Amino acid sequence: MIETKRAIVVGAGSSGLIAAKELLDTGLDLTILEKEASLGGVWHKYCWKTSTLTSSKWMTEYGCYPAPKEYADFMKPEEMMEYLSSFTKHYGLEDKVHFGVQVKAIARSTDGKYDVITDGETYSGYDYVVISTGLHGEPVIRDVPGIEKFTGTIMHGFKYKDPEAFRDKKVVCMGLGESGIGISSEISSVAAKTVVAAGNFNFAPRVYPYSNKPFDQIQFWPMGQYIKDYQELLSAQMSWITRLPEPLRTAYANMHPWLRDLPKEWLPTAYVPHYWAGKYWPKPNNNFGDMSGNLTRPSTAPDDIIYLVHSGKITAKGKVERFDETGVYFPDGTREEVDMVVANTGFKPGAALIEFPDNWQYRHQELYKGCLHPDMPNLAFVGFVRPTIGSIPAMAEMQSRFVAQVFSGGYKLPEKEKLKKLIKKEADAHARKNPKMTERWPHIYFFDQWMEEMAELLGTQPKIWQHLSSWKQLQGFLFGAPMPIRFRQYGSGVVAGAKERYADRINQLYGTRPQSYIIPYLTISLFFPYILSLIISAVCYWGANLSPLISIGSGLLFYTLYMTVDLFRFVVGFLPITLPSLMALEQSLPWRNCDNDSMMFLMSFPEKDRMNYANPRVFENDGLPKSELLDREIAVKN
């Protein structure tokens, strides 16, 4: 009789649950350990009552288990918890979770099996281990000089539940990450003064400008990989501010019609203007006064963090430089008297809190695809990568499918030494392409590129010849976002009907007025350097009567400079073409001459394109009704 092999998953958040499901599909005997009293991970522990997911429903759901159509585009934590609970029941994971178990260490015995040491019993003799404790393991408060002298209250943002404790207080909020934006906005509605301290502001809108369509779905790597300035396009050409020589950055920020609206303290990597960043929340959250709303309000579409800076409700500052007993100092030399400090300064990964064999300490750069260590076979990490724009659950699903294939023998890894060289090669390339990103966040990747690369490993990457039957299918392939269902069309784990559903989604996404210009714009961007190179060669030959060799060489020289020198591409492409287009668009918008910022989004705008927070619509409605959430069956081919 063949012995059933055993696997243990540490963590029952969104990453651990999908890892468990994929392992269960391979026939393993499964155990799940969770230190909290409930599943859900960050959605259970760290979310406050008025928060909302920053990734859209189609990007966040599992490709094998669509979210119900009643859920809003951006789910609330309770909806995410309900979805995860339903997923757990549907795939029979409920009875496999052991709650209230804190994992301390992983040990490897001489027979190659693993023992999982907890604060109670030891789980011994497991063939496979998956660590899915997530990136939000232990809260971190930055060590600022003088912080020990401060006599006021300092709390980490994960403890925040509502703004009432900050009423009539002078508050400094440190950090502008996903939670920092929301917390700062809410606190400003009741505090006597709110100062937001951050070194830069790196963000993108939830909703595509002027359309109410989720911004994270406007990604198109299948075509974008051939466009030299693809990442520039994704950042609306504002990423130039991070790559221009230092003396030119301020001038560029003042010249660009959208960067002008951002506080100078937050400029280095700022992406979008305050009137573009509409947050589509499932219901209005204006419980804390006229100027509040947790990043939105019924009367206006902007992200509140920028609107509140312009309205004076929030004071923008750089990073906190030092503390004294009752205040904080900033890079501009100013001091603020403070009662309370909220540190929205991130977390230490959960894996960093666990002891591993041979005293190895968690380090992302030493893992293949963020999952596998060459010296620890049959042990994997899932959920420790995150996207620039996208969702962690989607990336965790791809990792889970990959790990399941490796464990089951469906994917054969290179031998150890080759694997180590491959890991180093990929880590070096990642650091070389994204030096600023990897200094602090080595686990962050360009979402669409990463998802397609993982799909290629899995054998689930769509191919263009599979989508030539109609324009809808071809559009889905070329311009389709890397939502998880895209990679459930082919290969192992395919979901019945995924191909049509995915094409319908992309057709819906690009079917509105604001998105209608994207496809021709991308096409122009793709062919621009080639066309201009041909024009230069033609002008040299027929206009200047130069020899064919010199004419062709001139065109090739232009093409080479355009593709290799950022500043050259900026001068010949962005300044004479893109920037004037942006400025022309800016002046044509109906609210540019409107004195009342809070009403500018509503002026002269078609009703179908307006946000309605009092009675919000759900655009992504291709799922089954919520009433069928617990008993539906989705055909999965193994």
XYZ file of C-alpha atoms in Angstrom:
638
model
C 0.000 0.000 0.000
C 1.369 3.397 -1.010
C 1.817 5.726 1.951
C 0.013 9.069 1.612
C 2.503 11.869 2.005
C 1.804 14.639 4.474
C 2.031 18.404 4.095
C 1.656 21.180 6.637
C 0.783 24.802 5.853
C 1.670 27.513 8.371
C -0.850 30.351 8.170
C -4.545 30.436 7.251
C -4.706 33.807 5.556
C -5.459 34.315 1.876
C -2.052 32.896 0.860
C -2.134 29.886 3.153
C -5.648 28.891 2.125
C -4.933 28.844 -1.606
C -1.667 26.973 -0.938
C -3.618 24.412 1.081
C -6.211 23.997 -1.671
C -3.568 23.419 -4.348
C -1.700 20.894 -2.191
C -4.927 19.100 -1.356
C -5.633 18.773 -5.081
C -2.422 16.734 -5.438
C -3.677 14.153 -2.930
C -1.558 15.106 0.084
C -2.706 14.587 3.673
C -2.966 18.182 4.863
C -2.675 20.099 8.145
C -3.002 23.884 8.502
C -1.679 25.807 11.520
C -2.990 29.293 12.363
C -1.867 31.332 15.369
C -5.068 33.412 15.556
C -8.525 32.222 16.593
C -9.875 32.782 13.072
C -8.731 32.393 9.497
C -8.227 35.431 7.286
C -4.798 36.714 8.265
C -4.441 40.443 7.732
C -8.128 40.794 6.845
C -9.063 39.428 10.254
C -6.416 41.090 12.410
C -5.301 44.422 11.011
C -8.225 46.038 9.173
C -10.329 48.776 10.748
C -14.085 48.927 10.293
C -14.219 51.495 7.469
C -11.257 50.215 5.449
C -11.550 48.806 1.939
C -9.273 46.643 -0.172
C -6.949 48.559 -2.474
C -6.993 45.867 -5.166
C -10.124 45.253 -7.210
C -12.343 42.205 -6.902
C -11.268 40.592 -10.161
C -7.608 41.003 -9.207
C -8.073 39.737 -5.651
C -10.337 36.706 -6.086
C -8.897 33.267 -6.717
C -9.042 32.267 -10.372
C -10.690 28.979 -9.405
C -13.357 30.612 -7.228
C -14.958 33.837 -8.525
C -16.297 36.293 -5.951
C -20.089 36.830 -5.917
C -21.516 39.546 -8.126
C -23.041 41.477 -5.212
C -19.599 42.370 -3.881
C -18.390 45.860 -4.756
C -15.410 46.421 -7.018
C -13.298 47.038 -3.903
C -14.367 44.689 -1.156
C -14.667 45.521 2.513
C -12.748 43.340 4.996
C -15.944 41.617 6.108
C -16.690 40.693 2.479
C -13.157 39.357 2.068
C -13.546 37.337 5.263
C -16.885 35.977 4.049
C -15.298 35.053 0.725
C -12.356 33.272 2.397
C -14.706 31.416 4.731
C -16.791 30.291 1.758
C -13.655 29.199 -0.102
C -12.529 27.204 2.929
C -15.855 25.372 3.158
C -16.103 24.776 -0.577
C -12.744 23.011 -0.782
C -13.055 21.103 2.487
C -10.333 22.940 4.397
C -12.335 23.703 7.555
C -11.480 20.554 9.485
C -7.807 20.789 8.599
C -7.133 24.089 10.403
C -5.686 24.054 13.930
C -6.276 27.490 15.466
C -4.284 29.163 18.243
C -1.000 27.504 17.255
C 2.128 29.695 17.141
C 4.955 28.196 15.069
C 8.389 28.794 16.560
C 10.767 26.747 14.425
C 11.135 24.305 11.542
C 13.577 21.412 11.998
C 14.707 18.844 9.430
C 15.419 15.283 10.482
C 17.968 12.928 8.959
C 15.321 11.210 6.827
C 14.552 14.515 5.089
C 11.210 15.039 6.782
C 10.308 18.146 8.737
C 9.206 18.792 12.306
C 7.188 21.923 13.026
C 7.856 23.172 16.558
C 5.112 25.322 18.080
C 4.349 26.976 21.402
C 2.569 23.739 22.310
C 3.075 20.377 20.656
C 5.510 19.489 17.894
C 4.060 18.347 14.563
C 6.521 15.686 13.421
C 7.335 13.779 10.269
C 5.928 15.978 7.500
C 7.119 15.460 3.942
C 6.302 19.005 2.827
C 6.049 22.378 4.579
C 4.632 25.643 3.244
C 5.204 28.871 5.181
C 2.395 31.358 4.492
C 2.632 33.698 7.466
C 2.686 36.712 5.169
C 4.467 40.030 4.926
C 2.518 41.503 7.849
C 4.109 39.507 10.639
C 5.349 41.881 13.322
C 4.652 45.656 13.370
C 7.746 47.834 12.976
C 8.174 51.372 14.284
C 11.107 53.224 12.736
C 13.865 54.055 15.206
C 13.957 57.861 15.096
C 16.465 59.795 17.227
C 14.888 60.961 20.477
C 11.819 58.738 20.187
C 12.462 57.359 23.672
C 12.152 60.898 25.099
C 8.698 61.541 23.665
C 6.102 61.717 26.454
C 3.024 61.569 24.235
C 1.339 58.479 22.802
C 2.986 56.437 20.034
C 1.015 53.626 18.400
C 1.464 51.500 15.310
C -1.212 51.850 12.639
C -2.271 48.212 13.006
C -3.952 49.141 16.322
C -6.105 51.820 14.694
C -9.844 51.066 14.702
C -11.591 54.463 14.503
C -10.622 58.150 14.836
C -12.441 58.989 18.067
C -9.338 58.570 20.261
C -7.692 61.391 18.293
C -10.427 63.969 18.727
C -9.028 67.460 19.420
C -5.460 66.092 19.531
C -2.403 67.233 17.619
C -1.373 64.179 15.618
C 1.563 63.174 13.427
C 0.976 60.241 11.066
C 4.216 58.669 9.846
C 4.098 56.913 6.482
C 1.892 56.953 3.403
C 1.390 53.317 2.579
C -1.979 51.722 1.926
C -3.129 51.959 5.535
C -1.380 55.261 6.203
C -3.473 57.065 3.601
C -6.772 55.899 5.057
C -5.830 56.395 8.694
C -4.502 59.911 8.098
C -7.659 60.869 6.237
C -9.951 59.707 9.022
C -7.910 61.209 11.838
C -7.893 64.612 10.135
C -11.668 64.784 10.479
C -11.560 64.956 14.279
C -8.029 66.007 15.253
C -7.077 69.558 16.151
C -4.187 69.255 13.686
C -2.978 66.396 11.495
C 0.555 66.307 10.106
C 1.499 63.557 7.654
C 5.225 62.794 7.558
C 6.511 60.854 4.543
C 9.580 60.846 2.348
C 7.580 60.389 -0.844
C 4.137 59.510 -2.104
C 4.064 56.539 -4.469
C 0.508 55.709 -5.403
C -1.975 55.018 -8.154
C -5.727 55.553 -8.175
C -8.089 52.712 -7.438
C -10.284 53.824 -10.321
C -9.189 54.723 -13.843
C -9.540 58.471 -14.395
C -13.024 59.584 -15.457
C -14.411 56.060 -15.787
C -14.973 54.254 -12.469
C -13.124 51.229 -13.869
C -10.514 49.710 -11.519
C -7.081 51.070 -12.321
C -5.249 47.848 -11.466
C -6.888 46.177 -14.470
C -5.266 48.575 -16.951
C -2.176 46.406 -17.417
C -1.188 44.752 -20.666
C 2.143 42.936 -20.538
C 1.525 40.714 -23.616
C 1.737 43.878 -25.728
C 3.507 46.119 -23.237
C 6.624 43.955 -23.136
C 7.406 45.173 -26.658
C 6.944 48.854 -25.769
C 10.139 50.473 -24.553
C 8.364 52.922 -22.256
C 5.768 50.471 -20.957
C 6.355 51.245 -17.278
C 6.282 54.945 -18.134
C 2.857 54.462 -19.692
C 1.578 52.688 -16.574
C 2.628 55.659 -14.458
C 1.048 58.188 -16.881
C 4.591 59.313 -17.799
C 5.109 60.652 -14.263
C 7.809 58.127 -13.410
C 10.253 60.388 -15.251
C 10.625 62.371 -12.055
C 12.446 59.426 -10.499
C 14.910 59.058 -13.385
C 15.768 62.573 -14.500
C 18.966 64.220 -13.229
C 18.342 65.859 -9.854
C 18.491 69.494 -11.117
C 15.705 68.774 -13.631
C 13.234 67.102 -11.255
C 11.760 70.218 -9.674
C 11.419 71.920 -13.052
C 9.722 68.837 -14.450
C 7.337 68.640 -11.500
C 6.348 72.279 -12.014
C 5.905 71.738 -15.750
C 3.882 68.525 -15.638
C 0.178 69.408 -15.302
C -0.506 66.596 -12.842
C 2.593 66.674 -10.638
C 2.002 70.342 -9.886
C -0.773 69.468 -7.440
C 1.391 67.374 -5.122
C 3.088 68.701 -1.965
C 6.764 69.261 -2.618
C 7.629 67.124 0.427
C 6.145 64.064 -1.281
C 7.305 64.651 -4.846
C 10.146 62.195 -5.607
C 7.925 59.303 -6.682
C 4.418 60.799 -6.720
C 2.167 59.465 -9.466
C -1.274 60.988 -9.680
C -2.991 64.312 -8.992
C -5.593 64.824 -6.318
C -8.527 65.164 -8.707
C -7.698 61.963 -10.586
C -7.531 59.484 -7.745
C -11.145 58.493 -7.206
C -11.637 55.759 -4.631
C -14.671 53.674 -5.440
C -15.865 52.588 -2.017
C -18.866 50.284 -1.567
C -20.732 52.864 0.508
C -20.125 56.418 1.760
C -17.915 56.683 4.806
C -18.568 60.259 5.854
C -19.275 59.510 9.484
C -16.645 61.867 10.805
C -17.609 65.287 9.447
C -17.792 67.208 6.182
C -14.079 66.940 5.439
C -13.766 63.219 6.085
C -14.757 59.996 4.449
C -11.799 57.626 4.688
C -10.372 58.538 1.292
C -13.668 59.523 -0.283
C -16.789 61.567 0.174
C -20.143 61.670 -1.627
C -19.501 65.117 -3.089
C -16.130 64.542 -4.726
C -14.023 61.875 -6.321
C -10.461 62.652 -5.223
C -8.325 60.705 -2.832
C -8.756 62.662 0.360
C -5.107 62.630 1.333
C -4.248 65.129 -1.413
C -7.527 67.008 -1.268
C -7.103 67.445 2.485
C -3.608 68.835 1.999
C -4.963 71.416 -0.444
C -7.843 72.260 1.878
C -5.560 72.709 4.876
C -6.933 69.814 6.917
C -3.648 67.921 6.583
C -0.152 69.416 6.731
C 2.363 67.663 4.472
C 5.865 67.167 5.827
C 8.910 65.073 5.031
C 10.120 62.215 7.213
C 10.365 62.803 10.951
C 14.016 63.589 11.734
C 13.923 63.531 15.535
C 11.741 63.758 18.612
C 11.902 65.739 21.804
C 9.666 65.397 24.859
C 6.595 67.006 23.300
C 7.245 67.430 19.596
C 8.855 66.325 16.344
C 11.300 67.949 13.921
C 11.248 67.791 10.117
C 13.809 68.191 7.292
C 12.647 71.763 6.580
C 13.751 72.788 10.080
C 10.246 73.138 11.491
C 8.955 71.647 14.733
C 5.429 70.500 15.520
C 3.980 70.205 19.006
C 2.366 66.754 19.148
C 0.069 64.782 21.450
C -0.067 61.506 19.511
C 1.977 59.736 16.827
C 0.625 57.007 14.540
C 3.407 54.986 12.921
C 2.174 53.545 9.626
C 5.645 52.159 9.077
C 5.087 48.603 7.981
C 5.776 45.123 9.249
C 8.468 42.512 9.527
C 7.627 39.409 7.411
C 6.124 36.567 9.389
C 8.834 34.182 8.166
C 11.466 36.342 9.864
C 9.998 35.284 13.218
C 10.552 31.547 12.617
C 13.775 29.569 13.114
C 14.806 27.451 10.120
C 17.286 24.593 9.610
C 21.001 25.483 9.718
C 20.124 28.827 11.358
C 18.999 30.231 8.023
C 17.174 33.536 8.351
C 14.456 34.496 5.901
C 15.866 36.487 3.000
C 13.752 36.895 -0.107
C 16.666 37.221 -2.534
C 17.808 33.675 -1.705
C 14.559 32.043 -2.828
C 13.646 30.856 -6.311
C 10.548 32.783 -7.412
C 10.228 33.895 -3.793
C 9.264 30.290 -2.947
C 12.039 27.733 -2.780
C 15.461 27.514 -1.141
C 18.024 25.157 -2.732
C 19.216 23.856 0.648
C 15.731 23.163 2.024
C 13.967 20.818 -0.406
C 10.234 20.319 0.047
C 9.912 23.517 2.073
C 8.291 26.496 0.370
C 7.261 30.077 1.031
C 3.984 31.401 -0.365
C 2.634 34.941 -0.099
C 5.893 36.811 0.439
C 5.846 38.714 -2.850
C 3.771 41.760 -3.608
C 3.044 43.858 -6.700
C 3.548 47.474 -7.644
C -0.099 47.557 -8.757
C -2.081 44.347 -8.355
C -2.818 41.966 -5.490
C -0.906 39.695 -3.136
C -3.573 36.930 -3.272
C -3.189 36.690 -7.058
C 0.576 36.288 -6.773
C 0.158 33.803 -3.927
C -2.160 31.730 -6.105
C 0.468 31.483 -8.837
C 3.120 30.556 -6.271
C 0.798 27.941 -4.745
C 0.175 26.318 -8.103
C 3.910 26.310 -8.815
C 4.801 24.820 -5.416
C 2.125 22.135 -5.802
C 3.592 21.140 -9.168
C 7.117 20.999 -7.731
C 6.024 18.889 -4.753
C 3.989 16.513 -6.923
C 6.717 16.102 -9.541
C 4.876 17.996 -12.261
C 7.710 20.525 -12.459
C 11.330 19.476 -12.100
C 13.693 22.035 -10.607
C 17.292 22.366 -11.833
C 19.873 20.585 -9.704
C 21.038 22.476 -6.613
C 24.093 24.345 -7.916
C 22.351 25.391 -11.120
C 19.371 26.542 -9.076
C 21.605 28.681 -6.851
C 23.135 30.338 -9.908
C 19.678 30.935 -11.371
C 18.470 32.510 -8.113
C 21.480 34.837 -8.001
C 21.070 35.746 -11.661
C 17.398 36.647 -11.170
C 18.096 38.553 -7.927
C 20.882 40.562 -9.587
C 18.674 41.356 -12.586
C 15.831 42.455 -10.306
C 18.158 44.734 -8.338
C 19.695 46.135 -11.513
C 16.324 46.986 -13.062
C 14.762 48.284 -9.855
C 17.580 49.524 -7.589
C 15.420 51.846 -5.504
C 12.727 49.218 -5.138
C 15.077 46.489 -3.950
C 16.856 48.613 -1.345
C 13.908 48.358 1.016
C 11.351 46.138 -0.724
C 13.190 43.335 -2.555
C 9.947 41.341 -2.709
C 8.087 43.871 -4.910
C 7.677 43.122 -8.628
C 5.942 44.539 -11.672
C 2.733 42.575 -11.328
C 1.782 41.795 -14.904
C 5.283 40.787 -15.966
C 5.729 38.565 -12.903
C 2.350 36.859 -13.381
C 3.074 36.078 -17.038
C 6.502 34.681 -16.174
C 5.021 32.409 -13.511
C 2.325 31.290 -15.954
C 5.046 30.355 -18.433
C 6.674 28.129 -15.797
C 3.305 26.530 -15.048
C 2.435 25.992 -18.696
C -0.717 28.097 -18.312
C 0.342 31.216 -20.227
C -2.109 32.072 -23.035
C -0.706 32.117 -26.572
C -1.842 34.495 -29.291
C -2.820 31.715 -31.701
C -5.365 30.508 -29.143
C -7.206 33.851 -29.345
C -7.610 34.548 -33.056
C -11.249 33.480 -33.315
C -12.629 36.991 -32.723
C -11.575 40.557 -31.957
C -12.955 40.132 -28.437
C -10.640 37.184 -27.850
C -7.637 38.914 -29.446
C -8.265 42.063 -27.413
C -8.422 39.921 -24.288
C -5.055 38.397 -25.089
C -3.201 41.578 -26.086
C -4.641 44.060 -23.602
C -5.925 41.783 -20.867
C -4.924 42.354 -17.276
C -3.175 39.562 -15.333
C -6.180 38.759 -13.173
C -5.998 35.164 -11.869
C -8.713 33.880 -14.195
C -6.462 34.706 -17.188
C -4.235 31.832 -16.122
C -7.084 29.359 -15.620
C -7.828 29.112 -19.353
C -5.208 26.482 -20.229
C -3.007 23.847 -18.638
C -3.398 22.300 -15.209
C -6.106 23.754 -12.991
C -8.171 25.070 -15.912
C -11.627 26.385 -15.001
C -14.568 25.666 -17.293
C -15.728 28.792 -19.128
C -12.702 30.846 -18.090
C -11.787 31.789 -21.671
C -15.142 33.397 -22.460
C -15.511 34.970 -19.044
C -12.071 36.536 -19.265
C -12.668 37.938 -22.756
C -16.016 39.365 -21.621
C -14.328 41.088 -18.698
C -11.692 42.738 -20.872
C -14.296 43.769 -23.438
C -16.305 45.367 -20.627
C -13.204 47.080 -19.285
C -12.282 48.723 -22.586
C -15.865 49.405 -23.603
C -16.212 52.759 -21.832
C -15.357 56.181 -23.186
C -12.211 56.925 -21.143
C -10.623 53.581 -21.995
C -11.429 53.847 -25.688
C -8.276 55.841 -26.408
C -5.933 53.373 -24.660
C -5.655 50.804 -27.442
C -4.730 53.289 -30.217
C -2.402 55.086 -27.794
C -0.602 51.829 -27.025
C -0.376 50.982 -30.698
C 1.199 54.367 -31.437
C 3.611 53.930 -28.509
C 4.655 50.525 -29.821
C 5.463 51.698 -33.339
C 6.673 55.252 -32.543
C 10.464 54.584 -32.480
C 10.320 52.464 -35.637
C 8.266 54.995 -37.595
C 10.433 57.913 -36.475
C 13.601 55.999 -37.368
C 12.235 55.374 -40.874
C 11.254 59.036 -41.228
C 14.756 60.158 -40.218
C 16.330 57.785 -42.732
C 13.931 58.984 -45.443
C 14.608 62.672 -44.712
C 18.356 62.062 -44.750
C 18.180 60.219 -48.076
C 15.573 62.172 -50.040
C 15.655 65.501 -48.243
C 19.343 65.942 -47.470
C 20.620 63.799 -50.381
C 22.854 61.754 -48.093
C 24.118 58.332 -49.084
C 21.975 55.272 -48.361
C 24.516 54.045 -45.807
C 24.537 57.317 -43.851
C 20.743 57.622 -44.084
C 20.167 54.118 -42.742
C 22.849 54.673 -40.089
C 21.121 57.871 -38.934
C 17.843 56.027 -38.490
C 19.547 53.196 -36.614
C 21.406 55.672 -34.400
C 18.129 57.358 -33.454
C 16.540 53.999 -32.696
C 19.501 52.897 -30.554
C 19.521 56.126 -28.544
C 15.758 55.988 -28.063
C 15.888 52.425 -26.749
C 18.944 52.809 -24.501
C 19.154 56.397 -23.206
C 16.338 57.539 -20.931
C 17.118 61.243 -21.208
C 17.180 61.072 -25.023
C 13.804 59.343 -25.083
C 12.488 61.989 -22.701
C 13.620 64.846 -24.963
C 12.517 63.443 -28.337
C 9.400 61.614 -27.219
C 7.853 62.997 -24.083
C 8.572 66.737 -24.273
C 7.416 67.462 -27.849
C 4.556 64.943 -28.045
C 3.210 63.549 -24.775
C 3.514 66.631 -22.579
C 1.630 68.976 -24.961
C -1.065 66.300 -25.257
C -1.383 66.121 -21.479
C -1.619 69.886 -21.201
C -4.235 70.059 -23.951
C -6.280 67.368 -22.236
C -5.886 69.197 -18.950
C -7.379 72.408 -20.311
C -10.242 70.575 -22.006
C -11.505 68.976 -18.807
C -14.769 70.465 -17.543
C -13.489 71.218 -14.059
C -10.228 73.011 -14.788
C -11.775 76.445 -14.322
C -13.963 75.372 -11.427
C -13.231 77.165 -8.158
C -14.914 74.521 -6.028
C -12.709 71.415 -6.053
C -15.365 69.377 -4.317
C -17.725 69.765 -7.284
C -15.291 69.596 -10.174
C -15.765 65.892 -10.895
C -19.520 66.311 -11.335
C -19.600 69.225 -13.777
C -20.686 68.446 -17.345
C -20.073 64.760 -16.836
C -22.384 62.060 -18.205
C -24.463 60.424 -15.504
C -23.172 56.961 -16.353
C -19.580 58.082 -15.673
C -20.240 59.700 -12.298
C -19.548 58.056 -8.999
C -22.547 57.679 -6.744
C -21.455 56.935 -3.216
C -24.988 57.201 -1.819
C -26.132 54.331 -4.043
C -22.956 52.772 -5.435
C -22.998 50.483 -8.420
C -21.167 47.210 -8.771
C -19.608 47.056 -12.224
C -17.915 43.671 -11.973
C -21.029 41.515 -11.900
C -20.161 38.366 -13.826
C -20.026 36.157 -10.730
C -22.820 34.017 -9.360
C -25.308 35.461 -6.847
C -24.221 35.551 -3.246
C -27.048 33.156 -2.372
C -25.156 30.461 -4.267
C -21.843 31.301 -2.623
C -21.705 28.275 -0.355
C -23.125 25.581 -2.611
C -21.941 26.378 -6.133
C -19.769 23.945 -8.020
C -16.981 25.059 -10.329
C -15.676 22.461 -12.767
C -11.934 22.149 -12.361
C -9.946 19.863 -14.630
C -6.832 18.460 -13.006
